[in-house]
Amino acid sequence: MRPSTPPSFTSLSIGIAFLLLLAGCNTNRPDDHSKIMIQGRPYRVVSTQEGEASWYSVKTNRGTHTASGQRLDNHSSTAAHRRLPFGTKVRVTNQLNGLSEILTINNRGPYIRGRIIDVTVGTAARLGFQARGVAPVRMEVLERVADAGS
């Protein structure tokens, strides 16, 4: 006859397994539509896309103005997207290092297959991919949450 495992050890094992399973069900992810504060105003994630980001600058943009008419600043927190409306806020996260930044869409592009967003060269430096030129990113489109009083 085989000795049985003490009940306390079996219960402990089941408890640990349950906790590990529960930890894997964490709902506190960045894309869970939780509020993100930008300049004191609440925003939420409405969609997410993954792909490559590249960077552009005054030199590579062939000018100092964006498609929205704003002046291009190499160090501003702005970006180019093919279809999102100008003024849209997005959170771009470099998937290689976890660095992220909130940007405002004010230009059009990128026009290379597989790339989902172009960021300014300053943003690329802050996200850690300026030297590399491109990086795999997660782009989360943000929407302002309406104030309860309005």
C-alpha atoms as an extended CHARMM CRD file, in Angstrom:
* protein
*
       150  EXT
         1         1  MET       CA              0.0000000000        0.0000000000        0.0000000000  PROA      1               0.0000000000
         2         2  ARG       CA              1.3170000000        3.4400000000       -0.9980000000  PROA      2               0.0000000000
         3         3  PRO       CA              1.5280000000        6.0950000000        1.6540000000  PROA      3               0.0000000000
         4         4  SER       CA             -0.9610000000        8.8420000000        0.9530000000  PROA      4               0.0000000000
         5         5  THR       CA             -0.0270000000       12.4780000000        0.7220000000  PROA      5               0.0000000000
         6         6  PRO       CA             -0.9610000000       14.3660000000        3.8560000000  PROA      6               0.0000000000
         7         7  PRO       CA             -4.1870000000       16.3320000000        3.3160000000  PROA      7               0.0000000000
         8         8  SER       CA             -2.4700000000       19.5880000000        4.2100000000  PROA      8               0.0000000000
         9         9  PHE       CA              0.0710000000       19.1620000000        1.3750000000  PROA      9               0.0000000000
        10        10  THR       CA             -2.6690000000       18.2910000000       -1.1550000000  PROA      10              0.0000000000
        11        11  SER       CA             -4.7610000000       21.2710000000       -0.0850000000  PROA      11              0.0000000000
        12        12  LEU       CA             -1.7360000000       23.5290000000       -0.2960000000  PROA      12              0.0000000000
        13        13  SER       CA             -0.9120000000       22.2630000000       -3.8050000000  PROA      13              0.0000000000
        14        14  ILE       CA             -4.4650000000       22.8540000000       -4.9980000000  PROA      14              0.0000000000
        15        15  GLY       CA             -4.4510000000       26.3160000000       -3.4410000000  PROA      15              0.0000000000
        16        16  ILE       CA             -1.1810000000       27.2670000000       -5.1580000000  PROA      16              0.0000000000
        17        17  ALA       CA             -2.4280000000       25.9290000000       -8.4980000000  PROA      17              0.0000000000
        18        18  PHE       CA             -5.6200000000       27.9680000000       -8.0990000000  PROA      18              0.0000000000
        19        19  LEU       CA             -3.6820000000       31.1450000000       -7.3110000000  PROA      19              0.0000000000
        20        20  LEU       CA             -1.4190000000       30.6430000000      -10.3320000000  PROA      20              0.0000000000
        21        21  LEU       CA             -4.4600000000       30.1400000000      -12.5420000000  PROA      21              0.0000000000
        22        22  LEU       CA             -6.0890000000       33.2320000000      -11.0820000000  PROA      22              0.0000000000
        23        23  ALA       CA             -2.9320000000       35.2990000000      -11.6630000000  PROA      23              0.0000000000
        24        24  GLY       CA             -3.0440000000       34.3120000000      -15.3360000000  PROA      24              0.0000000000
        25        25  CYS       CA             -6.5400000000       35.8200000000      -15.5520000000  PROA      25              0.0000000000
        26        26  ASN       CA             -5.3580000000       39.3050000000      -14.6200000000  PROA      26              0.0000000000
        27        27  THR       CA             -7.7840000000       41.8630000000      -16.0520000000  PROA      27              0.0000000000
        28        28  ASN       CA             -5.7020000000       44.9120000000      -15.1970000000  PROA      28              0.0000000000
        29        29  ARG       CA             -4.0430000000       45.1380000000      -18.6200000000  PROA      29              0.0000000000
        30        30  PRO       CA             -3.4060000000       48.4330000000      -20.4350000000  PROA      30              0.0000000000
        31        31  ASP       CA             -5.9550000000       47.4750000000      -23.1060000000  PROA      31              0.0000000000
        32        32  ASP       CA             -8.8160000000       46.7770000000      -20.6760000000  PROA      32              0.0000000000
        33        33  HSD       CA            -10.4960000000       50.1270000000      -21.3910000000  PROA      33              0.0000000000
        34        34  SER       CA             -9.3380000000       51.5820000000      -18.0910000000  PROA      34              0.0000000000
        35        35  LYS       CA             -8.9970000000       55.3350000000      -17.8090000000  PROA      35              0.0000000000
        36        36  ILE       CA             -5.7910000000       57.0420000000      -18.9060000000  PROA      36              0.0000000000
        37        37  MET       CA             -5.2860000000       60.6190000000      -17.7660000000  PROA      37              0.0000000000
        38        38  ILE       CA             -3.9010000000       63.1050000000      -20.3160000000  PROA      38              0.0000000000
        39        39  GLN       CA             -3.5090000000       66.6830000000      -19.1010000000  PROA      39              0.0000000000
        40        40  GLY       CA             -6.0500000000       66.0340000000      -16.3520000000  PROA      40              0.0000000000
        41        41  ARG       CA             -8.6620000000       64.5990000000      -18.7190000000  PROA      41              0.0000000000
        42        42  PRO       CA             -9.7500000000       60.9330000000      -18.7610000000  PROA      42              0.0000000000
        43        43  TYR       CA             -9.2990000000       58.8320000000      -21.9050000000  PROA      43              0.0000000000
        44        44  ARG       CA             -9.9540000000       55.1460000000      -22.6120000000  PROA      44              0.0000000000
        45        45  VAL       CA             -8.5680000000       52.6540000000      -25.1170000000  PROA      45              0.0000000000
        46        46  VAL       CA            -11.0360000000       52.0370000000      -27.9560000000  PROA      46              0.0000000000
        47        47  SER       CA             -8.9070000000       49.9030000000      -30.3000000000  PROA      47              0.0000000000
        48        48  THR       CA             -5.4860000000       48.2950000000      -30.5020000000  PROA      48              0.0000000000
        49        49  GLN       CA             -3.2570000000       47.4890000000      -33.4610000000  PROA      49              0.0000000000
        50        50  GLU       CA              0.1540000000       45.8400000000      -33.6580000000  PROA      50              0.0000000000
        51        51  GLY       CA              2.7600000000       46.3150000000      -36.3720000000  PROA      51              0.0000000000
        52        52  GLU       CA              5.9160000000       48.2740000000      -37.0870000000  PROA      52              0.0000000000
        53        53  ALA       CA              6.6180000000       51.9150000000      -36.3520000000  PROA      53              0.0000000000
        54        54  SER       CA              9.1950000000       53.9940000000      -38.1490000000  PROA      54              0.0000000000
        55        55  TRP       CA             10.3000000000       57.5810000000      -37.6630000000  PROA      55              0.0000000000
        56        56  TYR       CA             10.4230000000       60.7120000000      -39.7770000000  PROA      56              0.0000000000
        57        57  SER       CA             11.9050000000       64.1740000000      -39.3690000000  PROA      57              0.0000000000
        58        58  VAL       CA             11.9080000000       67.6010000000      -41.0030000000  PROA      58              0.0000000000
        59        59  LYS       CA             14.5510000000       66.2650000000      -43.4130000000  PROA      59              0.0000000000
        60        60  THR       CA             12.7320000000       63.0300000000      -44.3350000000  PROA      60              0.0000000000
        61        61  ASN       CA              9.2990000000       64.7320000000      -44.4030000000  PROA      61              0.0000000000
        62        62  ARG       CA             10.5320000000       66.9440000000      -47.2680000000  PROA      62              0.0000000000
        63        63  GLY       CA              9.4270000000       70.0450000000      -45.4580000000  PROA      63              0.0000000000
        64        64  THR       CA              8.5570000000       71.6900000000      -42.2160000000  PROA      64              0.0000000000
        65        65  HSD       CA              4.7790000000       71.3000000000      -42.3090000000  PROA      65              0.0000000000
        66        66  THR       CA              2.5660000000       68.2890000000      -41.6750000000  PROA      66              0.0000000000
        67        67  ALA       CA             -0.5120000000       67.2440000000      -43.6560000000  PROA      67              0.0000000000
        68        68  SER       CA             -2.6600000000       68.9450000000      -40.9950000000  PROA      68              0.0000000000
        69        69  GLY       CA             -0.8630000000       72.2360000000      -41.6450000000  PROA      69              0.0000000000
        70        70  GLN       CA              0.9570000000       72.2350000000      -38.3000000000  PROA      70              0.0000000000
        71        71  ARG       CA              4.6510000000       72.9740000000      -38.2040000000  PROA      71              0.0000000000
        72        72  LEU       CA              6.7090000000       69.7960000000      -37.8780000000  PROA      72              0.0000000000
        73        73  ASP       CA              8.8850000000       69.6790000000      -34.7800000000  PROA      73              0.0000000000
        74        74  ASN       CA             11.3560000000       66.7890000000      -34.6670000000  PROA      74              0.0000000000
        75        75  HSD       CA             10.9600000000       66.5000000000      -30.8970000000  PROA      75              0.0000000000
        76        76  SER       CA              7.1920000000       66.8290000000      -30.5240000000  PROA      76              0.0000000000
        77        77  SER       CA              4.9440000000       63.9820000000      -29.4190000000  PROA      77              0.0000000000
        78        78  THR       CA              3.1930000000       63.7050000000      -32.7760000000  PROA      78              0.0000000000
        79        79  ALA       CA              2.7810000000       61.0010000000      -35.3890000000  PROA      79              0.0000000000
        80        80  ALA       CA              1.5330000000       60.1250000000      -38.8570000000  PROA      80              0.0000000000
        81        81  HSD       CA             -1.2360000000       57.6160000000      -39.5310000000  PROA      81              0.0000000000
        82        82  ARG       CA             -2.9720000000       56.7480000000      -42.7930000000  PROA      82              0.0000000000
        83        83  ARG       CA             -6.5930000000       57.1170000000      -41.6590000000  PROA      83              0.0000000000
        84        84  LEU       CA             -7.0180000000       58.3110000000      -38.0620000000  PROA      84              0.0000000000
        85        85  PRO       CA             -8.4340000000       61.8350000000      -37.8190000000  PROA      85              0.0000000000
        86        86  PHE       CA             -6.0130000000       64.6430000000      -37.0150000000  PROA      86              0.0000000000
        87        87  GLY       CA             -5.9840000000       65.3090000000      -33.2820000000  PROA      87              0.0000000000
        88        88  THR       CA             -6.5300000000       61.6450000000      -32.3340000000  PROA      88              0.0000000000
        89        89  LYS       CA             -4.5080000000       60.5680000000      -29.2870000000  PROA      89              0.0000000000
        90        90  VAL       CA             -2.6880000000       57.2220000000      -29.4300000000  PROA      90              0.0000000000
        91        91  ARG       CA             -0.4530000000       55.3790000000      -27.0010000000  PROA      91              0.0000000000
        92        92  VAL       CA              2.4840000000       53.7350000000      -28.7940000000  PROA      92              0.0000000000
        93        93  THR       CA              4.4240000000       51.0440000000      -26.9180000000  PROA      93              0.0000000000
        94        94  ASN       CA              7.7500000000       49.6660000000      -28.1710000000  PROA      94              0.0000000000
        95        95  GLN       CA              7.3000000000       45.9080000000      -27.7450000000  PROA      95              0.0000000000
        96        96  LEU       CA             11.0550000000       45.3280000000      -27.4890000000  PROA      96              0.0000000000
        97        97  ASN       CA             11.5460000000       47.4010000000      -24.3350000000  PROA      97              0.0000000000
        98        98  GLY       CA              8.0850000000       48.3300000000      -23.0030000000  PROA      98              0.0000000000
        99        99  LEU       CA              8.6100000000       52.0960000000      -23.3480000000  PROA      99              0.0000000000
       100       100  SER       CA              5.4750000000       53.9930000000      -24.3390000000  PROA      100             0.0000000000
       101       101  GLU       CA              4.3930000000       57.5140000000      -25.1550000000  PROA      101             0.0000000000
       102       102  ILE       CA              1.1050000000       59.2330000000      -25.8890000000  PROA      102             0.0000000000
       103       103  LEU       CA              1.1110000000       60.9650000000      -29.2680000000  PROA      103             0.0000000000
       104       104  THR       CA             -1.2270000000       63.1550000000      -31.3100000000  PROA      104             0.0000000000
       105       105  ILE       CA             -1.9080000000       62.3310000000      -34.9600000000  PROA      105             0.0000000000
       106       106  ASN       CA             -1.1500000000       65.3520000000      -37.1530000000  PROA      106             0.0000000000
       107       107  ASN       CA              0.2830000000       63.8620000000      -40.3630000000  PROA      107             0.0000000000
       108       108  ARG       CA             -0.3500000000       61.1530000000      -42.9730000000  PROA      108             0.0000000000
       109       109  GLY       CA              1.6840000000       58.0110000000      -43.5210000000  PROA      109             0.0000000000
       110       110  PRO       CA              3.4470000000       55.6230000000      -43.3280000000  PROA      110             0.0000000000
       111       111  TYR       CA              3.2280000000       54.2720000000      -46.8460000000  PROA      111             0.0000000000
       112       112  ILE       CA              5.3450000000       51.1310000000      -46.4350000000  PROA      112             0.0000000000
       113       113  ARG       CA              3.5920000000       47.7570000000      -46.0210000000  PROA      113             0.0000000000
       114       114  GLY       CA              3.5420000000       46.4670000000      -42.4300000000  PROA      114             0.0000000000
       115       115  ARG       CA              4.1110000000       49.8520000000      -40.8350000000  PROA      115             0.0000000000
       116       116  ILE       CA              1.1760000000       51.1780000000      -38.8760000000  PROA      116             0.0000000000
       117       117  ILE       CA              2.5310000000       54.5110000000      -37.6330000000  PROA      117             0.0000000000
       118       118  ASP       CA              5.3420000000       56.9900000000      -38.2180000000  PROA      118             0.0000000000
       119       119  VAL       CA              6.5490000000       58.9270000000      -35.1720000000  PROA      119             0.0000000000
       120       120  THR       CA              8.8320000000       61.9370000000      -34.9610000000  PROA      120             0.0000000000
       121       121  VAL       CA             12.5390000000       61.2600000000      -34.6260000000  PROA      121             0.0000000000
       122       122  GLY       CA             12.4360000000       62.6440000000      -31.0670000000  PROA      122             0.0000000000
       123       123  THR       CA              9.6840000000       60.2080000000      -30.1250000000  PROA      123             0.0000000000
       124       124  ALA       CA             11.6620000000       57.3410000000      -31.6940000000  PROA      124             0.0000000000
       125       125  ALA       CA             14.6290000000       58.3170000000      -29.5090000000  PROA      125             0.0000000000
       126       126  ARG       CA             12.4520000000       58.3790000000      -26.3700000000  PROA      126             0.0000000000
       127       127  LEU       CA             10.9640000000       54.9870000000      -27.3030000000  PROA      127             0.0000000000
       128       128  GLY       CA             14.4500000000       53.5960000000      -27.9030000000  PROA      128             0.0000000000
       129       129  PHE       CA             14.4190000000       52.8020000000      -31.6050000000  PROA      129             0.0000000000
       130       130  GLN       CA             15.9240000000       55.8260000000      -33.3660000000  PROA      130             0.0000000000
       131       131  ALA       CA             19.1640000000       54.0130000000      -34.2650000000  PROA      131             0.0000000000
       132       132  ARG       CA             17.3150000000       50.9040000000      -35.4070000000  PROA      132             0.0000000000
       133       133  GLY       CA             14.8500000000       52.8810000000      -37.5560000000  PROA      133             0.0000000000
       134       134  VAL       CA             11.8450000000       50.6100000000      -37.0080000000  PROA      134             0.0000000000
       135       135  ALA       CA             10.3820000000       48.7240000000      -34.0690000000  PROA      135             0.0000000000
       136       136  PRO       CA              7.4680000000       46.3970000000      -33.3830000000  PROA      136             0.0000000000
       137       137  VAL       CA              4.8330000000       48.4060000000      -31.5310000000  PROA      137             0.0000000000
       138       138  ARG       CA              1.3800000000       48.2340000000      -30.0590000000  PROA      138             0.0000000000
       139       139  MET       CA             -0.7140000000       51.2790000000      -30.9370000000  PROA      139             0.0000000000
       140       140  GLU       CA             -3.7600000000       51.9710000000      -28.7810000000  PROA      140             0.0000000000
       141       141  VAL       CA             -6.2860000000       54.4990000000      -30.0520000000  PROA      141             0.0000000000
       142       142  LEU       CA             -7.5700000000       56.6560000000      -27.1990000000  PROA      142             0.0000000000
       143       143  GLU       CA            -10.9130000000       58.3900000000      -26.8720000000  PROA      143             0.0000000000
       144       144  ARG       CA            -11.7800000000       61.0870000000      -24.3980000000  PROA      144             0.0000000000
       145       145  VAL       CA            -14.2870000000       59.9900000000      -21.7790000000  PROA      145             0.0000000000
       146       146  ALA       CA            -17.2140000000       62.4010000000      -21.5720000000  PROA      146             0.0000000000
       147       147  ASP       CA            -17.4030000000       64.3820000000      -18.3440000000  PROA      147             0.0000000000
       148       148  ALA       CA            -20.2920000000       63.3790000000      -16.0910000000  PROA      148             0.0000000000
       149       149  GLY       CA            -21.4140000000       67.0080000000      -15.7900000000  PROA      149             0.0000000000
       150       150  SER       CA            -21.5560000000       67.7370000000      -19.5480000000  PROA      150             0.0000000000
